[in-house]
Short mmCIF file of C-alpha atoms in Angstrom, two decimals:
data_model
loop_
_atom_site.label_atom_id
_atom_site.label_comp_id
_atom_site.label_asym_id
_atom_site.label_seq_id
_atom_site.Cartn_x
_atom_site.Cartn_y
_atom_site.Cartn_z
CA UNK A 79 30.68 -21.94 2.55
CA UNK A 80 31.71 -20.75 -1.27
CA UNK A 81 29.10 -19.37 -3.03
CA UNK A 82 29.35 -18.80 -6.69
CA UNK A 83 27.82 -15.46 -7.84
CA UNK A 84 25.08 -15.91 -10.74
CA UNK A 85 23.31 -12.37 -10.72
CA UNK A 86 22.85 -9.23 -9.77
CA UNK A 87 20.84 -6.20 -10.50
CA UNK A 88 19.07 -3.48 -8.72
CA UNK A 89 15.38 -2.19 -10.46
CA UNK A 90 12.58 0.05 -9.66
CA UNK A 91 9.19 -2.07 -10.32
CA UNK A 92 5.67 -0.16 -10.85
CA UNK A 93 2.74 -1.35 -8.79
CA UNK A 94 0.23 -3.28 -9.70
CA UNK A 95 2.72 -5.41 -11.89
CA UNK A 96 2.82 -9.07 -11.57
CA UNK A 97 6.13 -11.05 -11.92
CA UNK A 98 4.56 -14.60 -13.24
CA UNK A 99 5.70 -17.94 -11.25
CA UNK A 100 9.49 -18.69 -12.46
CA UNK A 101 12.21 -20.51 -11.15
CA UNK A 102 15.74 -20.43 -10.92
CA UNK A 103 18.75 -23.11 -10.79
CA UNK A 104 20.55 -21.11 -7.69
CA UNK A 105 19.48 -19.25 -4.68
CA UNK A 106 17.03 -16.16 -5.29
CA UNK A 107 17.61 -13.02 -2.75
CA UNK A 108 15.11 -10.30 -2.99
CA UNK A 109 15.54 -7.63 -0.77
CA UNK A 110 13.04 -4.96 -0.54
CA UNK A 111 14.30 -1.33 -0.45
CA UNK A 112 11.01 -0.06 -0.99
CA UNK A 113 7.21 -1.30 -2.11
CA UNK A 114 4.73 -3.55 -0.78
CA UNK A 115 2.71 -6.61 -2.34
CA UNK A 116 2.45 -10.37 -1.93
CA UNK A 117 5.03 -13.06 -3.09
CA UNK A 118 4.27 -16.66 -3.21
CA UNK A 119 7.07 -19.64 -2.52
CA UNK A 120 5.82 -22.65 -3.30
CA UNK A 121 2.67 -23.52 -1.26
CA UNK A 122 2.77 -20.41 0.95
CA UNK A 123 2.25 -16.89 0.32
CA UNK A 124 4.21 -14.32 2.32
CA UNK A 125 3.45 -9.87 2.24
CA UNK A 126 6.33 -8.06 2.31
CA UNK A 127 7.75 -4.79 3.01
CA UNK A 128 10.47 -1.98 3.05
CA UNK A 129 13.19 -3.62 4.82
CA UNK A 130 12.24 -7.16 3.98
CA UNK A 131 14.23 -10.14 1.69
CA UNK A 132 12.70 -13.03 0.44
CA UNK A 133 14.92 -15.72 -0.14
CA UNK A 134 13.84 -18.79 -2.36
CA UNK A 135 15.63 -22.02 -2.98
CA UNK A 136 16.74 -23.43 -6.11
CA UNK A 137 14.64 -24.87 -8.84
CA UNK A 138 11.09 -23.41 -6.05
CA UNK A 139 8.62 -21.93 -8.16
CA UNK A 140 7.66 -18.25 -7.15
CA UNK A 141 5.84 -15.63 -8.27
CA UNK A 142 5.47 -11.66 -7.06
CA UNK A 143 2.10 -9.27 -7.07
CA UNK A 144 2.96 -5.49 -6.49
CA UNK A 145 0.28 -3.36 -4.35
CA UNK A 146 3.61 -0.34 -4.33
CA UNK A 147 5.95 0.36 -6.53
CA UNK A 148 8.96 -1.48 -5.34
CA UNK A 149 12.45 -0.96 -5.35
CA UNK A 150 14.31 -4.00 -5.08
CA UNK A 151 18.11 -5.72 -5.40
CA UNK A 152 17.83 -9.40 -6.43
CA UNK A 153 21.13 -11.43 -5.95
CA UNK A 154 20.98 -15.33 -7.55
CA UNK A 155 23.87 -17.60 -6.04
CA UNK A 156 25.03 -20.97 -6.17
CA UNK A 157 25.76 -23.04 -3.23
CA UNK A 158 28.11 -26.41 -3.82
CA UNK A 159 25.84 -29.76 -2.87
CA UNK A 160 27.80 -30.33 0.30
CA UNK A 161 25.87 -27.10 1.63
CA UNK A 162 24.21 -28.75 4.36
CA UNK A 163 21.30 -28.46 5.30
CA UNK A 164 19.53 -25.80 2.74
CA UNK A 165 18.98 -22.32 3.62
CA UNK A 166 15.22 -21.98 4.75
CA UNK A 167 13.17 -19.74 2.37
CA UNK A 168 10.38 -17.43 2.99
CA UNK A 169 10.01 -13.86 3.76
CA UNK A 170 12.45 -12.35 6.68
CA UNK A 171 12.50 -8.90 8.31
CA UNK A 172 16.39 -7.12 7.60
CA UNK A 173 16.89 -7.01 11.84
CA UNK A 174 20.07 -8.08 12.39
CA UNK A 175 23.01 -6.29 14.10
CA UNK A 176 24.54 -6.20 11.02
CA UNK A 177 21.91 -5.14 8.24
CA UNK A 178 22.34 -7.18 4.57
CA UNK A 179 21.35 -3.52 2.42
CA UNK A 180 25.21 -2.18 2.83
CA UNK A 181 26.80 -5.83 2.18
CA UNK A 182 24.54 -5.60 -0.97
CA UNK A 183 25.33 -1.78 -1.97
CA UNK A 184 28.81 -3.04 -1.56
CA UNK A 185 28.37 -5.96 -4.29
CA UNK A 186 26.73 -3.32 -6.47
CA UNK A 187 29.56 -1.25 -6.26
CA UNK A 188 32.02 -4.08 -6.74
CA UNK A 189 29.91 -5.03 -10.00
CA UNK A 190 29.31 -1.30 -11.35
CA UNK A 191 33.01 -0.96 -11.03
CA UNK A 192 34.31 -3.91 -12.39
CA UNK A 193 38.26 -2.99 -10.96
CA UNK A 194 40.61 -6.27 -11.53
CA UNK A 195 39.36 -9.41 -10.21
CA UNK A 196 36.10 -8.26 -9.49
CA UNK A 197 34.36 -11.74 -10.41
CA UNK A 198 36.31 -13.22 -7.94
CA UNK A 199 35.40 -10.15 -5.19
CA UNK A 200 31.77 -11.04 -5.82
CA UNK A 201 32.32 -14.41 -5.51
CA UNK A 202 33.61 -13.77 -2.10
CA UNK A 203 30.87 -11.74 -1.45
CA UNK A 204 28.33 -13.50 -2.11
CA UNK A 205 30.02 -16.19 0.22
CA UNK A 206 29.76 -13.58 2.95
CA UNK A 207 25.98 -13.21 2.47
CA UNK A 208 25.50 -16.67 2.31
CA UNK A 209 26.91 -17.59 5.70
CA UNK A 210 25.27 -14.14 7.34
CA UNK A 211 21.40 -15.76 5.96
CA UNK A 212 22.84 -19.07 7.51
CA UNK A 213 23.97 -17.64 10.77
CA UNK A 214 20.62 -15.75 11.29
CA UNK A 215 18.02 -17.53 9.99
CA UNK A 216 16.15 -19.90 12.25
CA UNK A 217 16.15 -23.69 11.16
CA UNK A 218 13.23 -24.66 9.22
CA UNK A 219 10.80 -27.55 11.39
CA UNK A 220 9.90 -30.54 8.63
CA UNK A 221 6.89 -28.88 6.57
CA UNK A 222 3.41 -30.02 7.70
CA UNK A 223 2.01 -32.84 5.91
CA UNK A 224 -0.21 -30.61 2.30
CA UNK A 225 -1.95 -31.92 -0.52
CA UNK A 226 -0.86 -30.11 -3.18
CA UNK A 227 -3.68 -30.59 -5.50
CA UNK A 228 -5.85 -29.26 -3.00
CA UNK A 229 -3.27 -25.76 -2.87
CA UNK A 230 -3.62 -25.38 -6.83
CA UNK A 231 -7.55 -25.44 -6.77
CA UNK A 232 -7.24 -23.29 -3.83
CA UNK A 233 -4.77 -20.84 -5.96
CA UNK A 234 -7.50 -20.96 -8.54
CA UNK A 235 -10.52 -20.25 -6.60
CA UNK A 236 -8.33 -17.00 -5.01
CA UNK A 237 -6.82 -16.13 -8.73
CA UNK A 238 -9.68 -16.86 -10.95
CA UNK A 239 -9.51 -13.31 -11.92
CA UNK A 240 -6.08 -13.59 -13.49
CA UNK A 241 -4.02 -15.14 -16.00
CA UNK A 242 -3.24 -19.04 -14.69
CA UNK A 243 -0.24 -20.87 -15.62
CA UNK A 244 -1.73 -24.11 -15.71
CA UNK A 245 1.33 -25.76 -16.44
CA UNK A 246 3.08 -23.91 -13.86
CA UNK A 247 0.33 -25.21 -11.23
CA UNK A 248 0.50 -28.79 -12.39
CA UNK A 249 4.77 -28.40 -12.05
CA UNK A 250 3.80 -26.87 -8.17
CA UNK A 251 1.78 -29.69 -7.46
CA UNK A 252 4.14 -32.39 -8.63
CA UNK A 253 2.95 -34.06 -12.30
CA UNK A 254 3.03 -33.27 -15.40
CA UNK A 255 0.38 -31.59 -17.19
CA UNK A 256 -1.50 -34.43 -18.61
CA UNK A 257 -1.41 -36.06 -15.65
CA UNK A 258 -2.14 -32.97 -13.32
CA UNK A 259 -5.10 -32.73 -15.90
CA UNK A 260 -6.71 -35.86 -15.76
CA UNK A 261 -6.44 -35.86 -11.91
CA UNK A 262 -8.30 -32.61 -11.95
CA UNK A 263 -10.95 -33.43 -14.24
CA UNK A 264 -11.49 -37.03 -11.88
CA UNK A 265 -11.57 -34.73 -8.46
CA UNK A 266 -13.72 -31.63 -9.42
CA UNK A 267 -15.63 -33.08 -12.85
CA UNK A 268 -14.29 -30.29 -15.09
CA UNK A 269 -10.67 -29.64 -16.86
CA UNK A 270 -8.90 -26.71 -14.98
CA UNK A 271 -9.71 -24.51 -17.88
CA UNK A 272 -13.33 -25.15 -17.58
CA UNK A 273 -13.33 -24.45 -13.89
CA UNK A 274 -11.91 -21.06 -14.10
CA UNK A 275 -14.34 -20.28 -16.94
CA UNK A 276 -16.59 -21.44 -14.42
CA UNK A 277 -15.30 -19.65 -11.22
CA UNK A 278 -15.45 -16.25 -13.30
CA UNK A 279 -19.05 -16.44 -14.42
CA UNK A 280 -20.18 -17.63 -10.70
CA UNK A 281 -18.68 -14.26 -9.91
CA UNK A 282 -20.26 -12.22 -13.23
CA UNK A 283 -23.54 -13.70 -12.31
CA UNK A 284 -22.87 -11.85 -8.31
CA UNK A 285 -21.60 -8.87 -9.75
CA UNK A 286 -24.52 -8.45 -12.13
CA UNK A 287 -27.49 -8.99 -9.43
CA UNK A 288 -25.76 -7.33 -6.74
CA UNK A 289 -24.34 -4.18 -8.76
CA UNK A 290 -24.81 -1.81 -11.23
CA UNK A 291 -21.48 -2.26 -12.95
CA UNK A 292 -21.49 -2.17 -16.58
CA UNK A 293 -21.42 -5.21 -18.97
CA UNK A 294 -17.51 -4.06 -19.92
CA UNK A 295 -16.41 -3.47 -16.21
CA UNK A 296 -17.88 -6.75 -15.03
CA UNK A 297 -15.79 -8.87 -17.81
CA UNK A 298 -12.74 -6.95 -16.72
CA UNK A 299 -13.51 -7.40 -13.33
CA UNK A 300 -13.74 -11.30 -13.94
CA UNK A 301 -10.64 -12.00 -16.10
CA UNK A 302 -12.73 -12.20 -19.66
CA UNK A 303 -10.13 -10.12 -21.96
CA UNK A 304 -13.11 -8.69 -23.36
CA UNK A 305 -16.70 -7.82 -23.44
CA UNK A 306 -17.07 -9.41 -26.74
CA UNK A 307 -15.85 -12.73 -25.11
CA UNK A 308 -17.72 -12.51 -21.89
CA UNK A 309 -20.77 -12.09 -23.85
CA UNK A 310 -20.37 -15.19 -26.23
CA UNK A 311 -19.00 -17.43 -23.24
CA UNK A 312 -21.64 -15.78 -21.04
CA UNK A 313 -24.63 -16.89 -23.35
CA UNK A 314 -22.52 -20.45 -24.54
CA UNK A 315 -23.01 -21.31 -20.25
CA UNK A 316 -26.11 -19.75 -19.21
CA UNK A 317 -28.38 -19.43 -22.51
CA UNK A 318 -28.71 -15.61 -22.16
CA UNK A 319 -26.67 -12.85 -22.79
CA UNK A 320 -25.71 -10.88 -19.59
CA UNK A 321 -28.43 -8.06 -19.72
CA UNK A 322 -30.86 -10.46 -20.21
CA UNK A 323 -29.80 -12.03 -17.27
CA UNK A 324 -29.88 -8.72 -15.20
CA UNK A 325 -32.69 -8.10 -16.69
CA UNK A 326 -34.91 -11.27 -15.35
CA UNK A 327 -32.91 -10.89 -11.92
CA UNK A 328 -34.02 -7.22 -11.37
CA UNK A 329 -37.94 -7.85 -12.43
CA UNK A 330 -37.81 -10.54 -9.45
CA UNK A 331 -36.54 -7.94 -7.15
CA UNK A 332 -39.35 -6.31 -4.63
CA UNK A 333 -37.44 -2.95 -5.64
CA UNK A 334 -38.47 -2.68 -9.13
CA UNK A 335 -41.78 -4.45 -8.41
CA UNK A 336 -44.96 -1.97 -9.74
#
């Protein structure tokens, strides 16, 4: 199996960061040195760990959220067409009897050195790796039957509190935007912009009767990018402003009844 090396690179992440969903034209290797978090592969979303790799297919759209700084060595290569059947993708524990992390430290070497021929040493390389992940990972079973509208609300009403890629959702589900948005709008009676608005001020309108958060840590807390804005949307959708709405929620609650 000849692989064709497209890049390489070895970086310390912060946590808390957030790698937006992306794709790539080759194979995507992700091995995790160090650092925790969540990464999601198309419809699934796997946790990983020190001494994990996620490996994700060509053209799959992905994303990454940090809970530990991470230090990680991502490898993109090329397989020809004839590479039959695909590598499975996913998140896979580093247990072999021969461990990937010195087959990689030996690529970064090769690249950081650059001696004569060195593109063609990687190359050969990343053959190497490619038929170790084919040796050892299990065949993939055919993928259950999903509706992958359903998975994109379902990403919303988990996410609502973040930035959404709505364009990025509609790609993950299969249309194009205008389409994925008039298929939304027919299913749930909103566009998906709306429903996020309206996903974040369900949750503002908990958070207000059930805390004592301020005005400024709620709208963080729900996505708004500002107080400013979660006041004006706040008082566009619920014809009060929300202290007036804590206001007429605490004077109906039996502690702060005279």
């Amino acid at each position: 199996m000849e692989a064709t090396l497209d890049f390489l690179f070895r970086v310390d992440r912060r946590a808390e960061e957030t790698i937006p969903f992306h794709r790539h034209r080759c194979y995507e290797l992700v091995y995790y040195v160090a650092g925790e978090g969540l990464t999601r592969i198309g419809r699934r979303e796997w946790a990983y760990r020190p001494g994990d790799f996620a490996l994700v297919r060509p053209h799959t759209l992905h994303d990454e959220r940090r809970t530990a700084a991470a230090d990680v060595v991502c490898v993109g290569f090329a397989l020809p067409e004839s590479a039959l059947p695909p590598l499975p993708e996913g998140v896979f524990r580093d247990a072999g009897a021969e461990p990937l992390l010195p087959h990689l430290a030996r690529m970064l070497e090769e690249l950081q050195g650059q001696r004569p021929r060195f593109g063609r040493m990687l190359d050969l390389l990343a053959s190497q790796l490619a038929v170790e992940l084919e040796r050892r990972l299990p065949a993939e079973a055919p993928p259950a039957a999903e509706d992958p509208f359903q998975y994109t609300l379902n990403y919303m009403n988990e996410h609502f509190s973040q930035k959404i890629d709505f364009a990025s959702l509609s790609a993950l589900a299969g249309y194009s935007y205008d389409r994925y948005r008039h298929l939304f709008k027919e299913r749930t009676g909103f566009s998906p912009g709306q429903y996020v608005v309206n996903k974040r001020l369900e949750h503002a309108c908990k958070l207000l009767r059930q805390t004592g958060l301020s005005v400024s840590a709620v709208a963080m807390e729900c996505g708004f990018s500002n107080d400013a804005q979660f006041c004006s949307v706040f008082k566009r959708e619920q014809g009060m402003t929300p202290g007036q709405y804590r206001e007429r929620g605490l004077e109906g609650s039996p502690a702060h009844a005279t």
